[in-house]
Amino acid sequence: MLKIETQTNDDRTLNLTVEVSDDRVQPALQAAARQISKRYPVPGFRPGKAPLQHVLRQFGEQAVYEMAVEELGQKVYEEALDQEKIEAYGPGALQDMQLKPLVLKFSVPLKPEVDLGDYRALRVPYEAPVVKDEDVQRVLDTLRERQAVLEPVERPAALGDAVTLDINSFLGEGLNPSDFLMTDKDVALQLDEATDWPMPGFALQVVGMLAGETRKFDLTFADDYANESLRGQVAHFEVTCKEVKSRTLPEWSDDLAREIGEFQTLDELKARVRQDLEQQATRAADRDYADKVLEALLAQTRIKYPPVLLDQELDDLMHDLDHRLQEQRLTLDDYLKIERKSLEELREENRPRAEARLKRALVLGRIVEREKLEVEPAEVAGEIERMKLILGRQGGEEVRRALDTSRARQSVTIDLLTNKAIQRLVAIAKGEAIPEPAADIQPAADIQPAADTQPAADTQPAADAQPEPAPEA
């Protein structure tokens, strides 16, 4: 039996102090001495053959004990967990080590505590979205604009026309290449008073130009312009009009509806536009409502979790960022240089976001447990097949193989459980009649799984792995 002391902390970590008997320490020290003398020569002895005392004398007690604990510490940690019936939620860590007697002090992460309160009494008002007639008309006008007839004309450009332009623009008093704003050719532009590209007022300066004409003019960026570096600056433009076309909008009719899509009448087109807008508005409203419900639940929930979970969430965020940067042919180091930040500064900047994600995952995981939500294998298989159809066209066989792994199935299972938890919360918040779950609460699955399911302890000593020779007396 190990001599063990435990202390549970408020942050859901447990201090585990274990005293290791000398009859276990000595064989571990002997083995460590052999390993050290294999790596680093001990004068007068063949590699791996130097006696323990010689190794202790040359490299020091601390280095030899640390080498011994690398292997012994893991075994002691697992035995201590088993003896005390401690369920670690993730890998533990060796915090301190005392010699003679050997005492190892571990930090063990425990399962988070998530007190949802009376979540079944949660109510959040839901407002169904309303699609107005002007919303429908706005879409119809856009569809009609796409059917406009363009015809070249030999007259000055007027509002409503479509023009083709070559544009050169720069800032400052002189033509300095570093001050160029833009240089584009064959730019198609519809002349409209509301047009604010490339900057407000540009379209009105083009009105009156003939095909083949070049015009120079200046425009000043407003003091409240979105790009702060351009506010108040004068932009010099040199514009050549290459073509002027009139735009004639067709009259609304059943024939126009048939040209726009597979509709027999204008009324069918209007009905479809309204239906699509209502579906879009409902999806957006449902997403917003689910967020509000979850925020309301988070506000009444008491959560305690071991700090290692937040570190893991930050690691995941950094990994996601690195992956997105790689898609843009950048590295995380490149990004840090551009932003002039250190990795630690970036992690701290993302800590609130990581904490919000972690709390959301823990709350949804607790809902899965309390409501006894489950996912059938057939549901997972069906979702994976759906993903294959969507992703397979782009990723090919490699993507399909990746989706057939146990890791992919676990990820899909967690996603499906998350969606079910959100759906259940939404139904509760709307006051829908939902049968109470059975009294015996057993975890269905963890929405926020531990990064390592094995209760391993990090027993790597804090000192350098290479032992330093002790100073000679």
GROMACS .gro file of C-alpha atoms in nm:
model
  473
    1MET     CA    1   0.000   0.000   0.000
    2LEU     CA    2   0.121   0.346  -0.090
    3LYS     CA    3   0.125   0.621   0.169
    4ILE     CA    4  -0.104   0.882   0.014
    5GLU     CA    5  -0.246   1.221   0.105
    6THR     CA    6  -0.508   1.401  -0.104
    7GLN     CA    7  -0.654   1.750  -0.109
    8THR     CA    8  -0.933   1.861  -0.341
    9ASN     CA    9  -0.909   2.220  -0.462
   10ASP     CA   10  -1.187   2.458  -0.559
   11ASP     CA   11  -1.070   2.461  -0.924
   12ARG     CA   12  -1.151   2.090  -0.967
   13THR     CA   13  -0.794   1.974  -0.927
   14LEU     CA   14  -0.672   1.731  -0.666
   15ASN     CA   15  -0.333   1.744  -0.494
   16LEU     CA   16  -0.204   1.388  -0.475
   17THR     CA   17   0.099   1.338  -0.248
   18VAL     CA   18   0.258   0.992  -0.257
   19GLU     CA   19   0.548   0.866  -0.048
   20VAL     CA   20   0.740   0.591  -0.227
   21SER     CA   21   0.904   0.320  -0.014
   22ASP     CA   22   1.281   0.278  -0.036
   23ASP     CA   23   1.251  -0.080  -0.161
   24ARG     CA   24   1.095   0.062  -0.481
   25VAL     CA   25   1.321   0.364  -0.505
   26GLN     CA   26   1.655   0.177  -0.497
   27PRO     CA   27   1.588  -0.047  -0.803
   28ALA     CA   28   1.467   0.262  -0.991
   29LEU     CA   29   1.785   0.451  -0.900
   30GLN     CA   30   1.999   0.157  -1.012
   31ALA     CA   31   1.817   0.150  -1.346
   32ALA     CA   32   1.856   0.526  -1.381
   33ALA     CA   33   2.229   0.502  -1.312
   34ARG     CA   34   2.264   0.246  -1.589
   35GLN     CA   35   2.075   0.468  -1.832
   36ILE     CA   36   2.282   0.776  -1.747
   37SER     CA   37   2.613   0.592  -1.772
   38LYS     CA   38   2.507   0.460  -2.113
   39ARG     CA   39   2.448   0.810  -2.241
   40TYR     CA   40   2.734   0.989  -2.070
   41PRO     CA   41   3.077   0.831  -2.008
   42VAL     CA   42   3.183   0.763  -1.651
   43PRO     CA   43   3.566   0.742  -1.627
   44GLY     CA   44   3.689   0.391  -1.551
   45PHE     CA   45   3.365   0.211  -1.641
   46ARG     CA   46   3.213   0.070  -1.958
   47PRO     CA   47   2.887   0.231  -2.081
   48GLY     CA   48   2.598   0.127  -1.858
   49LYS     CA   49   2.822  -0.043  -1.602
   50ALA     CA   50   2.904   0.241  -1.360
   51PRO     CA   51   2.788   0.176  -1.001
   52LEU     CA   52   2.515   0.394  -0.857
   53GLN     CA   53   2.746   0.574  -0.615
   54HIS     CA   54   2.985   0.677  -0.892
   55VAL     CA   55   2.698   0.810  -1.101
   56LEU     CA   56   2.559   0.998  -0.801
   57ARG     CA   57   2.898   1.149  -0.733
   58GLN     CA   58   2.951   1.263  -1.094
   59PHE     CA   59   2.603   1.379  -1.189
   60GLY     CA   60   2.438   1.459  -0.856
   61GLU     CA   61   2.140   1.315  -0.670
   62GLN     CA   62   1.882   1.540  -0.832
   63ALA     CA   63   1.966   1.429  -1.185
   64VAL     CA   64   1.965   1.058  -1.095
   65TYR     CA   65   1.637   1.083  -0.904
   66GLU     CA   66   1.473   1.271  -1.193
   67MET     CA   67   1.579   0.998  -1.434
   68ALA     CA   68   1.440   0.732  -1.198
   69VAL     CA   69   1.108   0.916  -1.161
   70GLU     CA   70   1.057   0.934  -1.539
   71GLU     CA   71   0.952   0.567  -1.532
   72LEU     CA   72   0.872   0.504  -1.165
   73GLY     CA   73   0.653   0.815  -1.134
   74GLN     CA   74   0.403   0.697  -1.395
   75LYS     CA   75   0.358   0.361  -1.224
   76VAL     CA   76   0.321   0.521  -0.883
   77TYR     CA   77   0.068   0.770  -1.020
   78GLU     CA   78  -0.153   0.500  -1.170
   79GLU     CA   79  -0.133   0.286  -0.855
   80ALA     CA   80  -0.227   0.585  -0.640
   81LEU     CA   81  -0.530   0.663  -0.855
   82ASP     CA   82  -0.640   0.300  -0.835
   83GLN     CA   83  -0.580   0.276  -0.460
   84GLU     CA   84  -0.774   0.594  -0.382
   85LYS     CA   85  -1.037   0.523  -0.650
   86ILE     CA   86  -0.974   0.863  -0.809
   87GLU     CA   87  -1.124   0.923  -1.156
   88ALA     CA   88  -0.889   1.157  -1.338
   89TYR     CA   89  -1.055   1.364  -1.612
   90GLY     CA   90  -0.729   1.401  -1.804
   91PRO     CA   91  -0.354   1.360  -1.771
   92GLY     CA   92  -0.203   1.457  -1.438
   93ALA     CA   93   0.123   1.643  -1.385
   94LEU     CA   94   0.413   1.602  -1.143
   95GLN     CA   95   0.434   1.931  -0.954
   96ASP     CA   96   0.712   1.865  -0.705
   97MET     CA   97   0.954   1.596  -0.587
   98GLN     CA   98   1.115   1.548  -0.248
   99LEU     CA   99   1.413   1.316  -0.194
  100LYS     CA  100   1.486   1.081   0.097
  101PRO     CA  101   1.219   0.968   0.140
  102LEU     CA  102   1.096   1.005  -0.218
  103VAL     CA  103   0.772   1.201  -0.212
  104LEU     CA  104   0.595   1.280  -0.538
  105LYS     CA  105   0.333   1.551  -0.557
  106PHE     CA  106   0.091   1.532  -0.850
  107SER     CA  107  -0.187   1.760  -0.971
  108VAL     CA  108  -0.485   1.558  -1.093
  109PRO     CA  109  -0.765   1.715  -1.302
  110LEU     CA  110  -1.111   1.610  -1.188
  111LYS     CA  111  -1.435   1.602  -1.379
  112PRO     CA  112  -1.588   1.952  -1.409
  113GLU     CA  113  -1.884   2.042  -1.190
  114VAL     CA  114  -2.173   2.186  -1.389
  115ASP     CA  115  -2.478   2.291  -1.186
  116LEU     CA  116  -2.751   2.385  -1.434
  117GLY     CA  117  -2.998   2.489  -1.168
  118ASP     CA  118  -3.364   2.442  -1.261
  119TYR     CA  119  -3.293   2.441  -1.633
  120ARG     CA  120  -3.633   2.286  -1.707
  121ALA     CA  121  -3.795   2.610  -1.589
  122LEU     CA  122  -3.593   2.817  -1.837
  123ARG     CA  123  -3.813   3.026  -2.065
  124VAL     CA  124  -3.701   3.264  -2.340
  125PRO     CA  125  -3.955   3.449  -2.560
  126TYR     CA  126  -3.943   3.352  -2.926
  127GLU     CA  127  -4.041   3.598  -3.195
  128ALA     CA  128  -4.123   3.447  -3.530
  129PRO     CA  129  -3.964   3.642  -3.816
  130VAL     CA  130  -4.183   3.844  -4.049
  131VAL     CA  131  -4.104   3.889  -4.417
  132LYS     CA  132  -4.234   4.223  -4.535
  133ASP     CA  133  -4.365   4.303  -4.880
  134GLU     CA  134  -4.075   4.543  -4.935
  135ASP     CA  135  -3.830   4.258  -4.865
  136VAL     CA  136  -3.993   4.053  -5.139
  137GLN     CA  137  -3.994   4.349  -5.374
  138ARG     CA  138  -3.625   4.414  -5.311
  139VAL     CA  139  -3.538   4.060  -5.425
  140LEU     CA  140  -3.769   4.087  -5.724
  141ASP     CA  141  -3.602   4.415  -5.825
  142THR     CA  142  -3.263   4.247  -5.808
  143LEU     CA  143  -3.382   3.960  -6.027
  144ARG     CA  144  -3.527   4.210  -6.273
  145GLU     CA  145  -3.202   4.409  -6.279
  146ARG     CA  146  -3.018   4.095  -6.391
  147GLN     CA  147  -3.247   4.077  -6.693
  148ALA     CA  148  -3.171   4.434  -6.800
  149VAL     CA  149  -3.096   4.484  -7.171
  150LEU     CA  150  -2.763   4.663  -7.235
  151GLU     CA  151  -2.715   4.847  -7.565
  152PRO     CA  152  -2.416   5.062  -7.675
  153VAL     CA  153  -2.506   5.429  -7.720
  154GLU     CA  154  -2.323   5.727  -7.874
  155ARG     CA  155  -2.411   5.989  -7.615
  156PRO     CA  156  -2.278   6.112  -7.281
  157ALA     CA  157  -2.312   5.869  -6.992
  158ALA     CA  158  -2.616   5.930  -6.771
  159LEU     CA  159  -2.732   5.795  -6.438
  160GLY     CA  160  -2.863   5.444  -6.486
  161ASP     CA  161  -2.618   5.365  -6.767
  162ALA     CA  162  -2.350   5.095  -6.755
  163VAL     CA  163  -1.998   5.211  -6.843
  164THR     CA  164  -1.662   5.040  -6.897
  165LEU     CA  165  -1.370   5.232  -6.749
  166ASP     CA  166  -0.993   5.232  -6.710
  167ILE     CA  167  -0.914   5.385  -6.370
  168ASN     CA  168  -0.589   5.516  -6.224
  169SER     CA  169  -0.587   5.678  -5.883
  170PHE     CA  170  -0.323   5.800  -5.637
  171LEU     CA  171  -0.284   6.010  -5.325
  172GLY     CA  172  -0.064   6.309  -5.258
  173GLU     CA  173   0.067   6.600  -5.460
  174GLY     CA  174   0.294   6.400  -5.691
  175LEU     CA  175   0.263   6.076  -5.880
  176ASN     CA  176   0.453   5.851  -5.642
  177PRO     CA  177   0.404   5.476  -5.710
  178SER     CA  178   0.385   5.409  -5.338
  179ASP     CA  179   0.080   5.635  -5.322
  180PHE     CA  180  -0.124   5.445  -5.582
  181LEU     CA  181  -0.477   5.365  -5.470
  182MET     CA  182  -0.572   5.157  -5.772
  183THR     CA  183  -0.501   5.091  -6.135
  184ASP     CA  184  -0.773   4.884  -6.304
  185LYS     CA  185  -0.874   4.829  -6.665
  186ASP     CA  186  -1.209   4.738  -6.819
  187VAL     CA  187  -1.402   4.804  -6.500
  188ALA     CA  188  -1.778   4.759  -6.548
  189LEU     CA  189  -1.976   5.007  -6.340
  190GLN     CA  190  -2.341   5.101  -6.319
  191LEU     CA  191  -2.385   5.473  -6.266
  192ASP     CA  192  -2.603   5.523  -5.962
  193GLU     CA  193  -2.605   5.800  -5.701
  194ALA     CA  194  -2.586   5.534  -5.428
  195THR     CA  195  -2.273   5.372  -5.576
  196ASP     CA  196  -1.984   5.418  -5.331
  197TRP     CA  197  -1.714   5.228  -5.521
  198PRO     CA  198  -1.431   5.300  -5.550
  199MET     CA  199  -1.533   5.584  -5.319
  200PRO     CA  200  -1.845   5.794  -5.260
  201GLY     CA  201  -1.908   6.054  -5.533
  202PHE     CA  202  -1.709   5.871  -5.802
  203ALA     CA  203  -2.009   5.773  -6.018
  204LEU     CA  204  -2.138   6.130  -6.037
  205GLN     CA  205  -1.798   6.246  -6.172
  206VAL     CA  206  -1.829   5.995  -6.459
  207VAL     CA  207  -2.174   6.118  -6.562
  208GLY     CA  208  -2.148   6.309  -6.889
  209MET     CA  209  -1.842   6.125  -7.026
  210LEU     CA  210  -1.835   6.001  -7.385
  211ALA     CA  211  -1.678   5.676  -7.503
  212GLY     CA  212  -1.308   5.745  -7.565
  213GLU     CA  213  -1.298   6.048  -7.333
  214THR     CA  214  -1.047   6.083  -7.047
  215ARG     CA  215  -1.132   6.289  -6.741
  216LYS     CA  216  -0.928   6.392  -6.438
  217PHE     CA  217  -1.084   6.488  -6.106
  218ASP     CA  218  -1.020   6.487  -5.731
  219LEU     CA  219  -1.230   6.348  -5.449
  220THR     CA  220  -1.176   6.386  -5.075
  221PHE     CA  221  -1.230   6.099  -4.833
  222ALA     CA  222  -1.482   6.188  -4.563
  223ASP     CA  223  -1.367   6.242  -4.204
  224ASP     CA  224  -1.567   5.936  -4.094
  225TYR     CA  225  -1.444   5.709  -4.376
  226ALA     CA  226  -1.409   5.343  -4.268
  227ASN     CA  227  -1.035   5.332  -4.343
  228GLU     CA  228  -0.891   5.573  -4.088
  229SER     CA  229  -0.563   5.617  -4.280
  230LEU     CA  230  -0.755   5.769  -4.576
  231ARG     CA  231  -0.975   6.011  -4.383
  232GLY     CA  232  -0.945   6.365  -4.510
  233GLN     CA  233  -0.701   6.273  -4.788
  234VAL     CA  234  -0.744   6.379  -5.150
  235ALA     CA  235  -0.759   6.109  -5.416
  236HIS     CA  236  -0.657   6.204  -5.772
  237PHE     CA  237  -0.835   6.012  -6.047
  238GLU     CA  238  -0.761   5.972  -6.418
  239VAL     CA  239  -1.051   5.789  -6.583
  240THR     CA  240  -1.092   5.679  -6.944
  241CYS     CA  241  -1.441   5.587  -7.057
  242LYS     CA  242  -1.420   5.302  -7.307
  243GLU     CA  243  -1.790   5.227  -7.358
  244VAL     CA  244  -2.133   5.359  -7.262
  245LYS     CA  245  -2.439   5.135  -7.261
  246SER     CA  246  -2.798   5.213  -7.184
  247ARG     CA  247  -2.982   4.983  -6.946
  248THR     CA  248  -3.345   4.901  -7.019
  249LEU     CA  249  -3.539   4.710  -6.756
  250PRO     CA  250  -3.804   4.470  -6.885
  251GLU     CA  251  -4.164   4.507  -6.771
  252TRP     CA  252  -4.293   4.254  -6.519
  253SER     CA  253  -4.485   3.975  -6.688
  254ASP     CA  254  -4.532   3.599  -6.686
  255ASP     CA  255  -4.279   3.582  -6.972
  256LEU     CA  256  -4.017   3.757  -6.758
  257ALA     CA  257  -4.087   3.513  -6.470
  258ARG     CA  258  -4.024   3.223  -6.709
  259GLU     CA  259  -3.693   3.380  -6.818
  260ILE     CA  260  -3.584   3.419  -6.456
  261GLY     CA  261  -3.649   3.056  -6.362
  262GLU     CA  262  -3.879   2.760  -6.383
  263PHE     CA  263  -4.196   2.954  -6.316
  264GLN     CA  264  -4.509   2.961  -6.521
  265THR     CA  265  -4.644   3.287  -6.384
  266LEU     CA  266  -4.528   3.601  -6.210
  267ASP     CA  267  -4.735   3.502  -5.906
  268GLU     CA  268  -4.542   3.174  -5.881
  269LEU     CA  269  -4.214   3.369  -5.882
  270LYS     CA  270  -4.338   3.604  -5.610
  271ALA     CA  271  -4.456   3.311  -5.399
  272ARG     CA  272  -4.121   3.135  -5.432
  273VAL     CA  273  -3.928   3.449  -5.339
  274ARG     CA  274  -4.143   3.495  -5.029
  275GLN     CA  275  -4.104   3.128  -4.936
  276ASP     CA  276  -3.724   3.143  -4.972
  277LEU     CA  277  -3.704   3.463  -4.767
  278GLU     CA  278  -3.921   3.311  -4.495
  279GLN     CA  279  -3.701   3.002  -4.479
  280GLN     CA  280  -3.385   3.213  -4.460
  281ALA     CA  281  -3.537   3.438  -4.194
  282THR     CA  282  -3.653   3.138  -3.991
  283ARG     CA  283  -3.309   2.976  -4.000
  284ALA     CA  284  -3.146   3.301  -3.891
  285ALA     CA  285  -3.404   3.357  -3.617
  286ASP     CA  286  -3.365   3.001  -3.492
  287ARG     CA  287  -2.986   3.040  -3.472
  288ASP     CA  288  -3.020   3.367  -3.282
  289TYR     CA  289  -3.281   3.215  -3.052
  290ALA     CA  290  -3.064   2.911  -2.975
  291ASP     CA  291  -2.777   3.147  -2.886
  292LYS     CA  292  -3.004   3.347  -2.656
  293VAL     CA  293  -3.129   3.032  -2.484
  294LEU     CA  294  -2.776   2.905  -2.429
  295GLU     CA  295  -2.664   3.244  -2.298
  296ALA     CA  296  -2.958   3.248  -2.056
  297LEU     CA  297  -2.868   2.900  -1.935
  298LEU     CA  298  -2.501   2.991  -1.897
  299ALA     CA  299  -2.601   3.292  -1.687
  300GLN     CA  300  -2.773   3.068  -1.429
  301THR     CA  301  -2.519   2.782  -1.440
  302ARG     CA  302  -2.233   2.739  -1.192
  303ILE     CA  303  -1.929   2.582  -1.357
  304LYS     CA  304  -1.601   2.463  -1.210
  305TYR     CA  305  -1.335   2.299  -1.424
  306PRO     CA  306  -0.964   2.217  -1.399
  307PRO     CA  307  -0.737   2.478  -1.562
  308VAL     CA  308  -0.591   2.217  -1.796
  309LEU     CA  309  -0.921   2.212  -1.989
  310LEU     CA  310  -0.889   2.581  -2.073
  311ASP     CA  311  -0.530   2.525  -2.185
  312GLN     CA  312  -0.649   2.245  -2.412
  313GLU     CA  313  -0.920   2.470  -2.557
  314LEU     CA  314  -0.658   2.739  -2.625
  315ASP     CA  315  -0.441   2.478  -2.794
  316ASP     CA  316  -0.737   2.386  -3.017
  317LEU     CA  317  -0.795   2.751  -3.108
  318MET     CA  318  -0.429   2.797  -3.199
  319HIS     CA  319  -0.441   2.478  -3.406
  320ASP     CA  320  -0.751   2.601  -3.590
  321LEU     CA  321  -0.584   2.936  -3.658
  322ASP     CA  322  -0.269   2.766  -3.784
  323HIS     CA  323  -0.477   2.548  -4.017
  324ARG     CA  324  -0.662   2.850  -4.160
  325LEU     CA  325  -0.334   3.033  -4.211
  326GLN     CA  326  -0.186   2.737  -4.396
  327GLU     CA  327  -0.481   2.750  -4.634
  328GLN     CA  328  -0.372   3.108  -4.706
  329ARG     CA  329  -0.009   2.994  -4.750
  330LEU     CA  330   0.098   3.154  -4.423
  331THR     CA  331   0.241   3.011  -4.104
  332LEU     CA  332   0.160   3.099  -3.746
  333ASP     CA  333   0.506   3.256  -3.717
  334ASP     CA  334   0.428   3.474  -4.020
  335TYR     CA  335   0.103   3.584  -3.860
  336LEU     CA  336   0.273   3.669  -3.532
  337LYS     CA  337   0.530   3.882  -3.716
  338ILE     CA  338   0.257   4.065  -3.908
  339GLU     CA  339   0.058   4.130  -3.590
  340ARG     CA  340   0.375   4.206  -3.392
  341LYS     CA  341   0.269   3.973  -3.112
  342SER     CA  342   0.426   3.686  -2.925
  343LEU     CA  343   0.258   3.346  -2.912
  344GLU     CA  344   0.180   3.400  -2.545
  345GLU     CA  345   0.018   3.737  -2.621
  346LEU     CA  346  -0.194   3.575  -2.892
  347ARG     CA  347  -0.300   3.298  -2.653
  348GLU     CA  348  -0.398   3.550  -2.385
  349GLU     CA  349  -0.591   3.751  -2.643
  350ASN     CA  350  -0.790   3.437  -2.731
  351ARG     CA  351  -0.836   3.318  -2.372
  352PRO     CA  352  -1.185   3.477  -2.327
  353ARG     CA  353  -1.303   3.316  -2.650
  354ALA     CA  354  -1.160   2.980  -2.547
  355GLU     CA  355  -1.327   3.007  -2.206
  356ALA     CA  356  -1.662   3.086  -2.366
  357ARG     CA  357  -1.630   2.784  -2.597
  358LEU     CA  358  -1.532   2.559  -2.309
  359LYS     CA  359  -1.822   2.666  -2.089
  360ARG     CA  360  -2.064   2.620  -2.377
  361ALA     CA  361  -1.932   2.269  -2.439
  362LEU     CA  362  -1.950   2.176  -2.070
  363VAL     CA  363  -2.307   2.300  -2.038
  364LEU     CA  364  -2.420   2.114  -2.349
  365GLY     CA  365  -2.241   1.801  -2.227
  366ARG     CA  366  -2.432   1.824  -1.900
  367ILE     CA  367  -2.759   1.861  -2.090
  368VAL     CA  368  -2.673   1.543  -2.279
  369GLU     CA  369  -2.626   1.366  -1.945
  370ARG     CA  370  -2.933   1.507  -1.773
  371GLU     CA  371  -3.164   1.451  -2.069
  372LYS     CA  372  -3.011   1.110  -2.149
  373LEU     CA  373  -2.961   1.203  -2.513
  374GLU     CA  374  -2.813   0.938  -2.736
  375VAL     CA  375  -2.699   0.896  -3.094
  376GLU     CA  376  -2.763   0.571  -3.276
  377PRO     CA  377  -2.488   0.419  -3.495
  378ALA     CA  378  -2.720   0.454  -3.793
  379GLU     CA  379  -2.741   0.830  -3.736
  380VAL     CA  380  -2.363   0.858  -3.734
  381ALA     CA  381  -2.332   0.647  -4.048
  382GLY     CA  382  -2.598   0.853  -4.223
  383GLU     CA  383  -2.428   1.182  -4.134
  384ILE     CA  384  -2.090   1.052  -4.255
  385GLU     CA  385  -2.245   0.945  -4.586
  386ARG     CA  386  -2.399   1.291  -4.621
  387MET     CA  387  -2.059   1.451  -4.556
  388LYS     CA  388  -1.896   1.221  -4.810
  389LEU     CA  389  -2.140   1.337  -5.076
  390ILE     CA  390  -2.067   1.701  -4.997
  391LEU     CA  391  -1.691   1.683  -4.938
  392GLY     CA  392  -1.608   1.397  -5.166
  393ARG     CA  393  -1.652   1.606  -5.478
  394GLN     CA  394  -1.368   1.834  -5.365
  395GLY     CA  395  -1.145   1.609  -5.156
  396GLY     CA  396  -1.181   1.285  -5.348
  397GLU     CA  397  -1.088   0.948  -5.206
  398GLU     CA  398  -0.856   1.092  -4.941
  399VAL     CA  399  -1.144   1.279  -4.777
  400ARG     CA  400  -1.364   0.969  -4.791
  401ARG     CA  401  -1.099   0.761  -4.617
  402ALA     CA  402  -1.055   1.026  -4.346
  403LEU     CA  403  -1.428   1.012  -4.273
  404ASP     CA  404  -1.412   0.635  -4.221
  405THR     CA  405  -1.180   0.659  -3.918
  406SER     CA  406  -1.287   0.608  -3.557
  407ARG     CA  407  -1.177   0.965  -3.483
  408ALA     CA  408  -1.412   1.099  -3.749
  409ARG     CA  409  -1.699   0.890  -3.613
  410GLN     CA  410  -1.633   1.024  -3.264
  411SER     CA  411  -1.630   1.381  -3.394
  412VAL     CA  412  -1.957   1.328  -3.582
  413THR     CA  413  -2.112   1.169  -3.274
  414ILE     CA  414  -2.018   1.472  -3.062
  415ASP     CA  415  -2.158   1.710  -3.326
  416LEU     CA  416  -2.487   1.519  -3.340
  417LEU     CA  417  -2.515   1.512  -2.961
  418THR     CA  418  -2.442   1.885  -2.949
  419ASN     CA  419  -2.722   1.953  -3.197
  420LYS     CA  420  -2.962   1.735  -3.000
  421ALA     CA  421  -2.874   1.916  -2.679
  422ILE     CA  422  -2.937   2.254  -2.843
  423GLN     CA  423  -3.268   2.132  -2.988
  424ARG     CA  424  -3.375   2.005  -2.648
  425LEU     CA  425  -3.286   2.337  -2.483
  426VAL     CA  426  -3.480   2.528  -2.747
  427ALA     CA  427  -3.785   2.309  -2.692
  428ILE     CA  428  -3.761   2.363  -2.316
  429ALA     CA  429  -3.722   2.739  -2.350
  430LYS     CA  430  -4.029   2.755  -2.574
  431GLY     CA  431  -4.231   2.570  -2.309
  432GLU     CA  432  -4.294   2.259  -2.517
  433ALA     CA  433  -4.411   1.949  -2.332
  434ILE     CA  434  -4.111   1.719  -2.290
  435PRO     CA  435  -4.118   1.405  -2.071
  436GLU     CA  436  -3.885   1.420  -1.771
  437PRO     CA  437  -3.575   1.200  -1.805
  438ALA     CA  438  -3.541   0.896  -1.580
  439ALA     CA  439  -3.414   0.961  -1.229
  440ASP     CA  440  -3.091   0.765  -1.258
  441ILE     CA  441  -2.859   0.994  -1.449
  442GLN     CA  442  -2.585   0.825  -1.643
  443PRO     CA  443  -2.352   1.011  -1.880
  444ALA     CA  444  -2.440   0.947  -2.242
  445ALA     CA  445  -2.124   1.105  -2.379
  446ASP     CA  446  -1.891   1.395  -2.318
  447ILE     CA  447  -1.933   1.693  -2.545
  448GLN     CA  448  -1.595   1.815  -2.418
  449PRO     CA  449  -1.380   1.500  -2.409
  450ALA     CA  450  -1.045   1.502  -2.234
  451ALA     CA  451  -0.752   1.535  -2.472
  452ASP     CA  452  -0.606   1.211  -2.338
  453THR     CA  453  -0.842   0.949  -2.204
  454GLN     CA  454  -0.563   0.771  -2.018
  455PRO     CA  455  -0.499   0.892  -1.661
  456ALA     CA  456  -0.134   0.954  -1.738
  457ALA     CA  457   0.088   1.183  -1.540
  458ASP     CA  458   0.350   1.409  -1.689
  459THR     CA  459   0.649   1.300  -1.486
  460GLN     CA  460   0.907   1.480  -1.699
  461PRO     CA  461   1.135   1.664  -1.454
  462ALA     CA  462   1.146   2.039  -1.479
  463ALA     CA  463   1.527   2.038  -1.492
  464ASP     CA  464   1.721   1.986  -1.815
  465ALA     CA  465   1.710   1.628  -1.938
  466GLN     CA  466   2.089   1.618  -1.970
  467PRO     CA  467   2.237   1.585  -1.617
  468GLU     CA  468   2.517   1.821  -1.529
  469PRO     CA  469   2.824   1.675  -1.354
  470ALA     CA  470   2.846   1.770  -0.988
  471PRO     CA  471   3.139   1.994  -0.901
  472GLU     CA  472   3.434   1.800  -0.768
  473ALA     CA  473   3.517   1.841  -0.403
   0.00000   0.00000   0.00000
